[in-house]
Amino acid sequence: MPSNDLTLAFSLQALEKLARPKRAFEDAATWTSYIGIVSSESSFVERRRVREAGYPQDFLSGPRSIEEALSSLRNHFETERYVFVGTDETDGIVETVPEWSFQSLTDAATAADWRLESASTVDDDWP
């Protein structure tokens, strides 16, 4: 059985591809030690988007690259595992960051039973 002693970092772009990102984020927070968001967006943009969405995160990446943010997180949070959930655009990032593993959003969503956004989920509120 896998350990829940893990630090989980979502790319902001990955969260935005989920049909219900806040629900998925809250679900993941129940089985992780630390959870947060990393992004290459400016700090102002990242914080505004996270605040508007209401994600209850333990960390944000701040004004740095995703690679720098992951390295910094590794030094601040001591857990057994470090997992970065990202998109196709971010799949090569962890190759340069020791001890982090990459999980594609599609695989993570399948394993955790999170729905990905689709044309049908976008129109759910349409009368």
PDB file of C-alpha atoms in Angstrom:
ATOM      1  CA  MET A   1       0.000   0.000   0.000  1.00  0.00           C
ATOM      2  CA  PRO A   2       1.474   3.385  -0.962  1.00  0.00           C
ATOM      3  CA  SER A   3       2.344   5.812   1.789  1.00  0.00           C
ATOM      4  CA  ASN A   4       0.362   9.018   2.194  1.00  0.00           C
ATOM      5  CA  ASP A   5       3.517  10.737   3.454  1.00  0.00           C
ATOM      6  CA  LEU A   6       3.947  12.792   0.322  1.00  0.00           C
ATOM      7  CA  THR A   7       4.273  16.310  -0.942  1.00  0.00           C
ATOM      8  CA  LEU A   8       1.990  16.871  -3.928  1.00  0.00           C
ATOM      9  CA  ALA A   9       2.458  19.800  -6.277  1.00  0.00           C
ATOM     10  CA  PHE A  10      -0.056  20.566  -9.004  1.00  0.00           C
ATOM     11  CA  SER A  11       0.771  22.735 -11.965  1.00  0.00           C
ATOM     12  CA  LEU A  12      -1.779  25.515 -12.199  1.00  0.00           C
ATOM     13  CA  GLN A  13      -2.449  24.488 -15.806  1.00  0.00           C
ATOM     14  CA  ALA A  14      -3.243  20.924 -14.707  1.00  0.00           C
ATOM     15  CA  LEU A  15      -5.788  22.089 -12.150  1.00  0.00           C
ATOM     16  CA  GLU A  16      -7.511  24.212 -14.764  1.00  0.00           C
ATOM     17  CA  LYS A  17      -8.056  21.137 -16.960  1.00  0.00           C
ATOM     18  CA  LEU A  18     -10.139  19.423 -14.296  1.00  0.00           C
ATOM     19  CA  ALA A  19     -13.926  19.638 -14.399  1.00  0.00           C
ATOM     20  CA  ARG A  20     -14.037  20.360 -10.658  1.00  0.00           C
ATOM     21  CA  PRO A  21     -10.538  21.474  -9.687  1.00  0.00           C
ATOM     22  CA  LYS A  22     -11.365  22.663  -6.175  1.00  0.00           C
ATOM     23  CA  ARG A  23     -13.033  19.340  -5.349  1.00  0.00           C
ATOM     24  CA  ALA A  24     -10.031  17.400  -6.704  1.00  0.00           C
ATOM     25  CA  PHE A  25      -7.639  19.630  -4.770  1.00  0.00           C
ATOM     26  CA  GLU A  26      -9.596  19.137  -1.542  1.00  0.00           C
ATOM     27  CA  ASP A  27      -9.738  15.371  -2.162  1.00  0.00           C
ATOM     28  CA  ALA A  28      -5.980  15.181  -2.671  1.00  0.00           C
ATOM     29  CA  ALA A  29      -5.436  17.170   0.538  1.00  0.00           C
ATOM     30  CA  THR A  30      -7.034  14.293   2.489  1.00  0.00           C
ATOM     31  CA  TRP A  31      -4.343  11.810   1.442  1.00  0.00           C
ATOM     32  CA  THR A  32      -1.221  13.961   1.247  1.00  0.00           C
ATOM     33  CA  SER A  33       0.959  15.562   3.883  1.00  0.00           C
ATOM     34  CA  TYR A  34       1.490  18.778   1.924  1.00  0.00           C
ATOM     35  CA  ILE A  35      -0.245  20.055  -1.177  1.00  0.00           C
ATOM     36  CA  GLY A  36       0.150  23.139  -3.267  1.00  0.00           C
ATOM     37  CA  ILE A  37       0.527  24.755  -6.626  1.00  0.00           C
ATOM     38  CA  VAL A  38       3.528  25.555  -8.761  1.00  0.00           C
ATOM     39  CA  SER A  39       3.397  27.727 -11.824  1.00  0.00           C
ATOM     40  CA  SER A  40       5.630  29.747 -14.081  1.00  0.00           C
ATOM     41  CA  GLU A  41       3.076  32.586 -13.904  1.00  0.00           C
ATOM     42  CA  SER A  42       4.051  35.785 -12.101  1.00  0.00           C
ATOM     43  CA  SER A  43       3.363  35.725  -8.350  1.00  0.00           C
ATOM     44  CA  PHE A  44       0.567  38.268  -8.701  1.00  0.00           C
ATOM     45  CA  VAL A  45      -1.259  36.265 -11.364  1.00  0.00           C
ATOM     46  CA  GLU A  46      -0.742  32.957  -9.564  1.00  0.00           C
ATOM     47  CA  ARG A  47      -1.959  34.255  -6.195  1.00  0.00           C
ATOM     48  CA  ARG A  48      -4.997  35.961  -7.729  1.00  0.00           C
ATOM     49  CA  ARG A  49      -6.058  32.816  -9.607  1.00  0.00           C
ATOM     50  CA  VAL A  50      -5.546  30.614  -6.548  1.00  0.00           C
ATOM     51  CA  ARG A  51      -7.411  33.036  -4.271  1.00  0.00           C
ATOM     52  CA  GLU A  52     -10.345  33.270  -6.706  1.00  0.00           C
ATOM     53  CA  ALA A  53     -10.551  29.471  -6.940  1.00  0.00           C
ATOM     54  CA  GLY A  54     -10.260  29.030  -3.160  1.00  0.00           C
ATOM     55  CA  TYR A  55      -7.651  26.257  -3.147  1.00  0.00           C
ATOM     56  CA  PRO A  56      -6.568  25.437   0.444  1.00  0.00           C
ATOM     57  CA  GLN A  57      -2.873  25.011  -0.363  1.00  0.00           C
ATOM     58  CA  ASP A  58       0.186  24.613   1.877  1.00  0.00           C
ATOM     59  CA  PHE A  59       2.434  26.391  -0.612  1.00  0.00           C
ATOM     60  CA  LEU A  60       2.677  28.407  -3.821  1.00  0.00           C
ATOM     61  CA  SER A  61       5.706  28.577  -6.071  1.00  0.00           C
ATOM     62  CA  GLY A  62       6.298  32.301  -5.872  1.00  0.00           C
ATOM     63  CA  PRO A  63       8.350  34.309  -8.337  1.00  0.00           C
ATOM     64  CA  ARG A  64      10.496  31.490  -9.716  1.00  0.00           C
ATOM     65  CA  SER A  65      10.506  28.713 -12.249  1.00  0.00           C
ATOM     66  CA  ILE A  66       8.703  25.454 -11.557  1.00  0.00           C
ATOM     67  CA  GLU A  67      12.059  23.674 -11.268  1.00  0.00           C
ATOM     68  CA  GLU A  68      13.288  26.148  -8.645  1.00  0.00           C
ATOM     69  CA  ALA A  69       9.998  25.901  -6.756  1.00  0.00           C
ATOM     70  CA  LEU A  70      10.136  22.091  -6.641  1.00  0.00           C
ATOM     71  CA  SER A  71      13.755  22.158  -5.437  1.00  0.00           C
ATOM     72  CA  SER A  72      12.841  24.628  -2.714  1.00  0.00           C
ATOM     73  CA  LEU A  73       9.844  22.573  -1.632  1.00  0.00           C
ATOM     74  CA  ARG A  74      12.021  19.495  -1.317  1.00  0.00           C
ATOM     75  CA  ASN A  75      14.170  21.405   1.185  1.00  0.00           C
ATOM     76  CA  HIS A  76      11.174  22.647   3.209  1.00  0.00           C
ATOM     77  CA  PHE A  77       8.915  19.601   3.400  1.00  0.00           C
ATOM     78  CA  GLU A  78      10.346  16.272   4.513  1.00  0.00           C
ATOM     79  CA  THR A  79       8.175  13.466   3.200  1.00  0.00           C
ATOM     80  CA  GLU A  80       8.791  10.013   1.771  1.00  0.00           C
ATOM     81  CA  ARG A  81       7.645  10.975  -1.730  1.00  0.00           C
ATOM     82  CA  TYR A  82       7.388  14.060  -3.915  1.00  0.00           C
ATOM     83  CA  VAL A  83       4.931  14.045  -6.803  1.00  0.00           C
ATOM     84  CA  PHE A  84       4.359  16.731  -9.410  1.00  0.00           C
ATOM     85  CA  VAL A  85       1.034  16.513 -11.288  1.00  0.00           C
ATOM     86  CA  GLY A  86       1.286  18.302 -14.584  1.00  0.00           C
ATOM     87  CA  THR A  87       0.340  18.413 -18.223  1.00  0.00           C
ATOM     88  CA  ASP A  88       2.141  17.385 -21.403  1.00  0.00           C
ATOM     89  CA  GLU A  89       3.780  20.820 -21.417  1.00  0.00           C
ATOM     90  CA  THR A  90       5.395  20.185 -18.018  1.00  0.00           C
ATOM     91  CA  ASP A  91       6.287  16.481 -18.225  1.00  0.00           C
ATOM     92  CA  GLY A  92      10.050  17.043 -18.579  1.00  0.00           C
ATOM     93  CA  ILE A  93      10.421  19.358 -15.615  1.00  0.00           C
ATOM     94  CA  VAL A  94      11.123  16.786 -12.919  1.00  0.00           C
ATOM     95  CA  GLU A  95      13.993  15.278 -14.895  1.00  0.00           C
ATOM     96  CA  THR A  96      16.159  18.099 -13.536  1.00  0.00           C
ATOM     97  CA  VAL A  97      14.768  18.054  -9.991  1.00  0.00           C
ATOM     98  CA  PRO A  98      16.057  15.253  -7.732  1.00  0.00           C
ATOM     99  CA  GLU A  99      13.549  13.055  -5.889  1.00  0.00           C
ATOM    100  CA  TRP A 100      10.445  14.405  -7.639  1.00  0.00           C
ATOM    101  CA  SER A 101       8.361  12.142  -9.834  1.00  0.00           C
ATOM    102  CA  PHE A 102       6.004  13.289 -12.570  1.00  0.00           C
ATOM    103  CA  GLN A 103       2.390  12.151 -12.767  1.00  0.00           C
ATOM    104  CA  SER A 104       0.388  13.169 -15.787  1.00  0.00           C
ATOM    105  CA  LEU A 105      -2.920  14.820 -15.022  1.00  0.00           C
ATOM    106  CA  THR A 106      -4.730  12.154 -17.045  1.00  0.00           C
ATOM    107  CA  ASP A 107      -3.184   9.323 -15.002  1.00  0.00           C
ATOM    108  CA  ALA A 108      -3.733  11.135 -11.699  1.00  0.00           C
ATOM    109  CA  ALA A 109      -7.353  11.882 -12.584  1.00  0.00           C
ATOM    110  CA  THR A 110      -7.975   8.259 -13.513  1.00  0.00           C
ATOM    111  CA  ALA A 111      -6.396   6.942 -10.308  1.00  0.00           C
ATOM    112  CA  ALA A 112      -8.218   9.430  -8.064  1.00  0.00           C
ATOM    113  CA  ASP A 113     -11.531   9.362  -9.963  1.00  0.00           C
ATOM    114  CA  TRP A 114     -11.397  13.076 -10.868  1.00  0.00           C
ATOM    115  CA  ARG A 115     -13.203  14.210 -13.997  1.00  0.00           C
ATOM    116  CA  LEU A 116     -11.344  16.067 -16.688  1.00  0.00           C
ATOM    117  CA  GLU A 117     -12.982  19.060 -18.271  1.00  0.00           C
ATOM    118  CA  SER A 118     -14.656  18.315 -21.574  1.00  0.00           C
ATOM    119  CA  ALA A 119     -17.101  20.022 -23.883  1.00  0.00           C
ATOM    120  CA  SER A 120     -19.961  18.344 -22.011  1.00  0.00           C
ATOM    121  CA  THR A 121     -18.737  19.477 -18.560  1.00  0.00           C
ATOM    122  CA  VAL A 122     -18.190  23.034 -19.774  1.00  0.00           C
ATOM    123  CA  ASP A 123     -21.846  23.281 -20.792  1.00  0.00           C
ATOM    124  CA  ASP A 124     -23.274  21.731 -17.588  1.00  0.00           C
ATOM    125  CA  ASP A 125     -24.691  25.070 -16.411  1.00  0.00           C
ATOM    126  CA  TRP A 126     -26.232  25.981 -19.727  1.00  0.00           C
ATOM    127  CA  PRO A 127     -30.047  26.115 -19.444  1.00  0.00           C
TER     128      PRO A 127
END
